[in-house]
Amino acid sequence: MQYTNPAIYQEAQKIWATIASDERLKGLAAEIELHQSLLHLFCVGSFYHYMFNIRRMDFEFISPEMPGILGYRIEQINAPFFLSLIHPDDLPYFMLFEKQVVKFFNPMEEERIVKYKVRYDFRIKRADGKYIRILHQMLNIIPDQSGIFVNTLCVHTDITYLKRDGTPTLSFIGMQGEPSYINVGGKAACASFLESLSRRERQIVILLTEGCTSKEIGMRLFISTATVSTHRKNILKKTGLASTPELVASAITQGWI
């Protein structure tokens, strides 16, 4: 299986690097035993858990339940491979949600950060080629020996039987008296995925959804057909999509326009 589009992985690296470099989190205390004791909060179906090291941008540990749910060997799993398994229609949501997680926690006081778990869903491809919907839940803070935040404890639960279709949603679940924020983002947030595109590229996406050819787009925007083709290639690279039909379908069905 091919890994995900390099541009997608590079964007994910930037997001995770932002978290790992946050010096405000230095010295924040959190015991892994406490996090593990909260696992019962996640269990609504078949699940596996893992530790993700944000500094190394890779999996530190994956529980032995994962092969039974996804069908892959544990040694197969790394960050690029995992990103390649996410459904193409859900990958924009995944990237957006990761960015929103950074924005949510960035201004928060250190003592409150450990009182939240992150929850969102997406579809992932099993080894047999079928997609299942995963509920991704994350507890936020496990420092390394120097006290700097580098690890997250995550649980993936198969919720296909609960939600076969529909738009991925993001929630921040407050614990120990903190307020919760349910279904943050969703389709409205996914429209901001186009913020990664230039104004001209967004114009081209809109015209593509209207069925315009490159020549027609060039005439309407007063640019050459070759320039339109270059923009289209850049759009696919930025969105991680494989073809124009896939781009148009995503733009329409996922509410990008």
Tab-separated table of C-alpha atoms in Angstrom:
chain	number	residue	atom	x	y	z
A	1	MET	CA	0.000	0.000	0.000
A	2	GLN	CA	1.301	3.453	-0.877
A	3	TYR	CA	1.821	6.000	1.843
A	4	THR	CA	-0.254	9.149	1.907
A	5	ASN	CA	0.499	12.178	-0.237
A	6	PRO	CA	3.813	13.626	1.060
A	7	ALA	CA	2.253	17.094	1.240
A	8	ILE	CA	-0.389	15.806	3.666
A	9	TYR	CA	2.201	14.182	5.914
A	10	GLN	CA	4.336	17.339	5.826
A	11	GLU	CA	1.315	19.404	6.889
A	12	ALA	CA	0.607	16.967	9.723
A	13	GLN	CA	4.247	17.232	10.802
A	14	LYS	CA	3.916	21.014	11.027
A	15	ILE	CA	0.836	20.690	13.253
A	16	TRP	CA	2.429	18.157	15.584
A	17	ALA	CA	5.681	20.133	15.714
A	18	THR	CA	3.716	23.160	16.911
A	19	ILE	CA	2.443	21.151	19.870
A	20	ALA	CA	5.785	19.568	20.719
A	21	SER	CA	7.588	22.922	20.735
A	22	ASP	CA	5.164	24.590	23.160
A	23	GLU	CA	7.459	25.581	26.049
A	24	ARG	CA	4.469	26.609	28.205
A	25	LEU	CA	3.859	22.927	28.815
A	26	LYS	CA	7.292	22.358	30.341
A	27	GLY	CA	7.013	20.941	33.827
A	28	LEU	CA	3.329	20.036	33.524
A	29	ALA	CA	2.704	16.981	35.728
A	30	ALA	CA	0.508	14.089	34.584
A	31	GLU	CA	0.722	10.450	35.566
A	32	ILE	CA	0.286	7.789	32.906
A	33	GLU	CA	-1.473	5.572	35.459
A	34	LEU	CA	-4.182	8.214	35.766
A	35	HIS	CA	-4.627	8.307	32.006
A	36	GLN	CA	-4.865	4.549	31.813
A	37	SER	CA	-7.471	4.527	34.582
A	38	LEU	CA	-9.656	6.713	32.366
A	39	LEU	CA	-9.752	4.140	29.570
A	40	HIS	CA	-13.199	3.007	30.713
A	41	LEU	CA	-14.507	6.383	29.543
A	42	PHE	CA	-13.687	5.418	25.976
A	43	CYS	CA	-15.027	1.886	25.707
A	44	VAL	CA	-18.226	1.744	23.641
A	45	GLY	CA	-17.133	-1.072	21.302
A	46	SER	CA	-14.062	-2.906	20.060
A	47	PHE	CA	-11.069	-0.668	20.630
A	48	TYR	CA	-7.296	-0.422	20.741
A	49	HIS	CA	-5.101	2.242	22.282
A	50	TYR	CA	-1.712	3.689	21.504
A	51	MET	CA	0.832	6.239	22.593
A	52	PHE	CA	1.881	8.815	20.014
A	53	ASN	CA	5.159	10.681	20.413
A	54	ILE	CA	4.643	14.125	18.911
A	55	ARG	CA	8.324	15.028	19.031
A	56	ARG	CA	9.290	11.968	16.978
A	57	MET	CA	5.973	12.081	15.099
A	58	ASP	CA	5.512	8.346	15.432
A	59	PHE	CA	3.778	5.662	17.486
A	60	GLU	CA	5.464	4.866	20.778
A	61	PHE	CA	3.220	1.920	21.622
A	62	ILE	CA	0.234	0.179	20.019
A	63	SER	CA	-1.909	-2.226	22.013
A	64	PRO	CA	-2.249	-5.838	20.804
A	65	GLU	CA	-5.954	-5.364	19.985
A	66	MET	CA	-5.141	-3.306	16.875
A	67	PRO	CA	-4.455	-6.218	14.449
A	68	GLY	CA	-7.802	-7.787	15.338
A	69	ILE	CA	-9.642	-4.568	14.472
A	70	LEU	CA	-7.708	-3.241	11.466
A	71	GLY	CA	-5.918	-6.371	10.279
A	72	TYR	CA	-2.429	-4.876	10.069
A	73	ARG	CA	0.665	-6.019	11.894
A	74	ILE	CA	1.751	-3.597	14.599
A	75	GLU	CA	5.184	-3.213	13.009
A	76	GLN	CA	3.522	-1.946	9.810
A	77	ILE	CA	2.087	1.117	11.497
A	78	ASN	CA	3.868	4.469	11.369
A	79	ALA	CA	2.545	7.988	10.879
A	80	PRO	CA	2.710	8.179	7.042
A	81	PHE	CA	1.174	4.712	6.678
A	82	PHE	CA	-1.605	5.533	9.119
A	83	LEU	CA	-2.473	8.763	7.293
A	84	SER	CA	-2.687	6.784	4.045
A	85	LEU	CA	-5.435	4.626	5.577
A	86	ILE	CA	-7.816	7.521	6.290
A	87	HIS	CA	-10.702	7.797	3.834
A	88	PRO	CA	-9.924	10.517	1.236
A	89	ASP	CA	-13.182	12.310	2.029
A	90	ASP	CA	-12.365	12.349	5.752
A	91	LEU	CA	-8.702	13.339	5.489
A	92	PRO	CA	-9.494	17.085	5.176
A	93	TYR	CA	-11.520	16.835	8.386
A	94	PHE	CA	-8.700	14.992	10.143
A	95	MET	CA	-6.213	17.723	9.211
A	96	LEU	CA	-8.618	20.489	10.193
A	97	PHE	CA	-9.423	18.876	13.515
A	98	GLU	CA	-5.740	18.512	14.359
A	99	LYS	CA	-5.301	22.247	13.680
A	100	GLN	CA	-8.357	23.081	15.789
A	101	VAL	CA	-6.976	21.011	18.664
A	102	VAL	CA	-3.825	23.154	18.623
A	103	LYS	CA	-5.888	26.349	18.589
A	104	PHE	CA	-8.119	25.108	21.424
A	105	PHE	CA	-5.301	24.265	23.822
A	106	ASN	CA	-2.830	26.978	22.891
A	107	PRO	CA	-4.301	29.780	25.071
A	108	MET	CA	-5.427	27.460	27.880
A	109	GLU	CA	-3.900	27.448	31.344
A	110	GLU	CA	-1.663	24.455	31.997
A	111	GLU	CA	-3.737	23.058	34.862
A	112	ARG	CA	-6.852	22.956	32.649
A	113	ILE	CA	-5.241	21.170	29.702
A	114	VAL	CA	-5.172	17.819	31.508
A	115	LYS	CA	-8.902	18.143	32.204
A	116	TYR	CA	-9.923	17.735	28.572
A	117	LYS	CA	-10.098	14.873	26.145
A	118	VAL	CA	-10.419	15.350	22.399
A	119	ARG	CA	-12.967	13.334	20.447
A	120	TYR	CA	-13.590	13.084	16.712
A	121	ASP	CA	-14.440	10.402	14.169
A	122	PHE	CA	-13.255	9.375	10.712
A	123	ARG	CA	-13.221	6.338	8.430
A	124	ILE	CA	-10.148	4.162	8.123
A	125	LYS	CA	-9.323	1.346	5.721
A	126	ARG	CA	-8.815	-2.127	7.121
A	127	ALA	CA	-6.361	-4.594	5.634
A	128	ASP	CA	-9.241	-6.265	3.744
A	129	GLY	CA	-9.964	-2.981	1.926
A	130	LYS	CA	-13.184	-2.196	3.805
A	131	TYR	CA	-13.654	1.067	5.673
A	132	ILE	CA	-14.812	1.279	9.263
A	133	ARG	CA	-15.604	4.396	11.259
A	134	ILE	CA	-13.251	5.053	14.138
A	135	LEU	CA	-13.983	7.199	17.182
A	136	HIS	CA	-10.643	8.836	17.994
A	137	GLN	CA	-10.294	9.969	21.602
A	138	MET	CA	-7.184	11.517	23.064
A	139	LEU	CA	-5.931	12.439	26.503
A	140	ASN	CA	-3.541	15.238	26.168
A	141	ILE	CA	-0.540	15.396	28.418
A	142	ILE	CA	2.175	12.909	29.248
A	143	PRO	CA	5.567	14.626	29.663
A	144	ASP	CA	8.949	13.081	28.975
A	145	GLN	CA	11.737	12.975	31.576
A	146	SER	CA	12.512	16.642	30.978
A	147	GLY	CA	8.894	17.575	31.678
A	148	ILE	CA	8.122	18.735	28.143
A	149	PHE	CA	4.873	17.539	26.565
A	150	VAL	CA	5.628	14.954	23.885
A	151	ASN	CA	3.150	12.068	24.276
A	152	THR	CA	-0.576	11.612	23.888
A	153	LEU	CA	-2.669	8.619	24.911
A	154	CYS	CA	-5.242	7.788	22.225
A	155	VAL	CA	-8.026	5.236	21.941
A	156	HIS	CA	-9.640	4.147	18.670
A	157	THR	CA	-13.061	2.540	18.943
A	158	ASP	CA	-14.945	0.921	16.062
A	159	ILE	CA	-18.271	2.797	15.941
A	160	THR	CA	-19.348	1.657	12.480
A	161	TYR	CA	-22.503	0.147	13.975
A	162	LEU	CA	-23.378	3.526	15.499
A	163	LYS	CA	-22.474	5.843	12.608
A	164	ARG	CA	-22.123	4.395	9.135
A	165	ASP	CA	-22.546	7.686	7.277
A	166	GLY	CA	-22.402	11.371	7.990
A	167	THR	CA	-19.938	14.159	8.499
A	168	PRO	CA	-17.026	13.739	10.935
A	169	THR	CA	-17.424	15.891	14.035
A	170	LEU	CA	-15.034	17.215	16.656
A	171	SER	CA	-15.739	17.653	20.375
A	172	PHE	CA	-13.734	18.724	23.407
A	173	ILE	CA	-14.993	16.841	26.449
A	174	GLY	CA	-14.439	18.578	29.761
A	175	MET	CA	-13.652	16.547	32.893
A	176	GLN	CA	-13.428	17.520	36.547
A	177	GLY	CA	-16.025	20.260	36.135
A	178	GLU	CA	-14.753	21.777	32.891
A	179	PRO	CA	-17.365	22.644	30.222
A	180	SER	CA	-17.620	20.507	27.084
A	181	TYR	CA	-17.778	21.752	23.501
A	182	ILE	CA	-19.740	19.306	21.353
A	183	ASN	CA	-19.639	19.019	17.554
A	184	VAL	CA	-17.192	21.857	17.042
A	185	GLY	CA	-16.336	22.444	13.399
A	186	GLY	CA	-18.024	19.862	11.225
A	187	LYS	CA	-19.026	20.823	7.714
A	188	ALA	CA	-18.733	24.554	8.378
A	189	ALA	CA	-15.188	24.119	9.602
A	190	CYS	CA	-14.290	21.941	6.668
A	191	ALA	CA	-15.051	24.828	4.351
A	192	SER	CA	-11.993	26.493	5.844
A	193	PHE	CA	-9.899	23.674	4.391
A	194	LEU	CA	-9.834	25.835	1.288
A	195	GLU	CA	-7.943	28.440	3.289
A	196	SER	CA	-4.827	26.478	2.357
A	197	LEU	CA	-5.520	27.452	-1.262
A	198	SER	CA	-4.873	30.813	-2.832
A	199	ARG	CA	-7.732	33.063	-3.929
A	200	ARG	CA	-7.151	32.032	-7.553
A	201	GLU	CA	-7.126	28.344	-6.646
A	202	ARG	CA	-10.420	28.713	-4.789
A	203	GLN	CA	-11.923	30.393	-7.858
A	204	ILE	CA	-10.802	27.454	-9.977
A	205	VAL	CA	-12.316	24.928	-7.569
A	206	ILE	CA	-15.655	26.718	-7.784
A	207	LEU	CA	-15.543	26.766	-11.590
A	208	LEU	CA	-14.608	23.078	-11.691
A	209	THR	CA	-17.711	22.257	-9.648
A	210	GLU	CA	-19.713	24.133	-12.268
A	211	GLY	CA	-18.360	21.755	-14.923
A	212	CYS	CA	-15.976	24.189	-16.620
A	213	THR	CA	-13.021	22.864	-18.602
A	214	SER	CA	-9.513	24.291	-18.214
A	215	LYS	CA	-9.997	26.286	-21.402
A	216	GLU	CA	-13.310	27.734	-20.172
A	217	ILE	CA	-11.783	28.559	-16.792
A	218	GLY	CA	-8.895	30.329	-18.494
A	219	MET	CA	-11.283	32.434	-20.564
A	220	ARG	CA	-13.379	33.400	-17.547
A	221	LEU	CA	-10.370	34.277	-15.377
A	222	PHE	CA	-8.312	35.794	-18.220
A	223	ILE	CA	-5.409	33.393	-17.746
A	224	SER	CA	-3.874	30.788	-20.041
A	225	THR	CA	-4.981	27.166	-20.149
A	226	ALA	CA	-1.459	26.143	-19.108
A	227	THR	CA	-1.723	28.338	-16.006
A	228	VAL	CA	-5.059	26.733	-15.142
A	229	SER	CA	-3.479	23.293	-15.473
A	230	THR	CA	-0.672	24.317	-13.125
A	231	HIS	CA	-3.182	25.602	-10.579
A	232	ARG	CA	-5.155	22.355	-10.815
A	233	LYS	CA	-2.047	20.287	-10.098
A	234	ASN	CA	-1.222	22.487	-7.106
A	235	ILE	CA	-4.778	22.184	-5.781
A	236	LEU	CA	-4.634	18.382	-5.893
A	237	LYS	CA	-1.263	18.427	-4.150
A	238	LYS	CA	-2.494	20.711	-1.371
A	239	THR	CA	-5.727	18.791	-0.803
A	240	GLY	CA	-4.116	15.352	-1.080
A	241	LEU	CA	-6.709	14.252	-3.655
A	242	ALA	CA	-5.855	12.059	-6.630
A	243	SER	CA	-7.991	13.498	-9.417
A	244	THR	CA	-10.241	16.347	-10.469
A	245	PRO	CA	-13.438	14.234	-10.166
A	246	GLU	CA	-12.439	13.405	-6.596
A	247	LEU	CA	-11.792	17.100	-5.921
A	248	VAL	CA	-15.163	18.134	-7.337
A	249	ALA	CA	-17.000	15.399	-5.429
A	250	SER	CA	-15.313	16.392	-2.168
A	251	ALA	CA	-15.940	20.095	-2.732
A	252	ILE	CA	-19.651	19.434	-3.204
A	253	THR	CA	-20.348	16.647	-0.709
A	254	GLN	CA	-18.101	17.942	2.070
A	255	GLY	CA	-19.368	21.514	1.897
A	256	TRP	CA	-16.115	23.187	0.850
A	257	ILE	CA	-18.011	25.699	-1.284
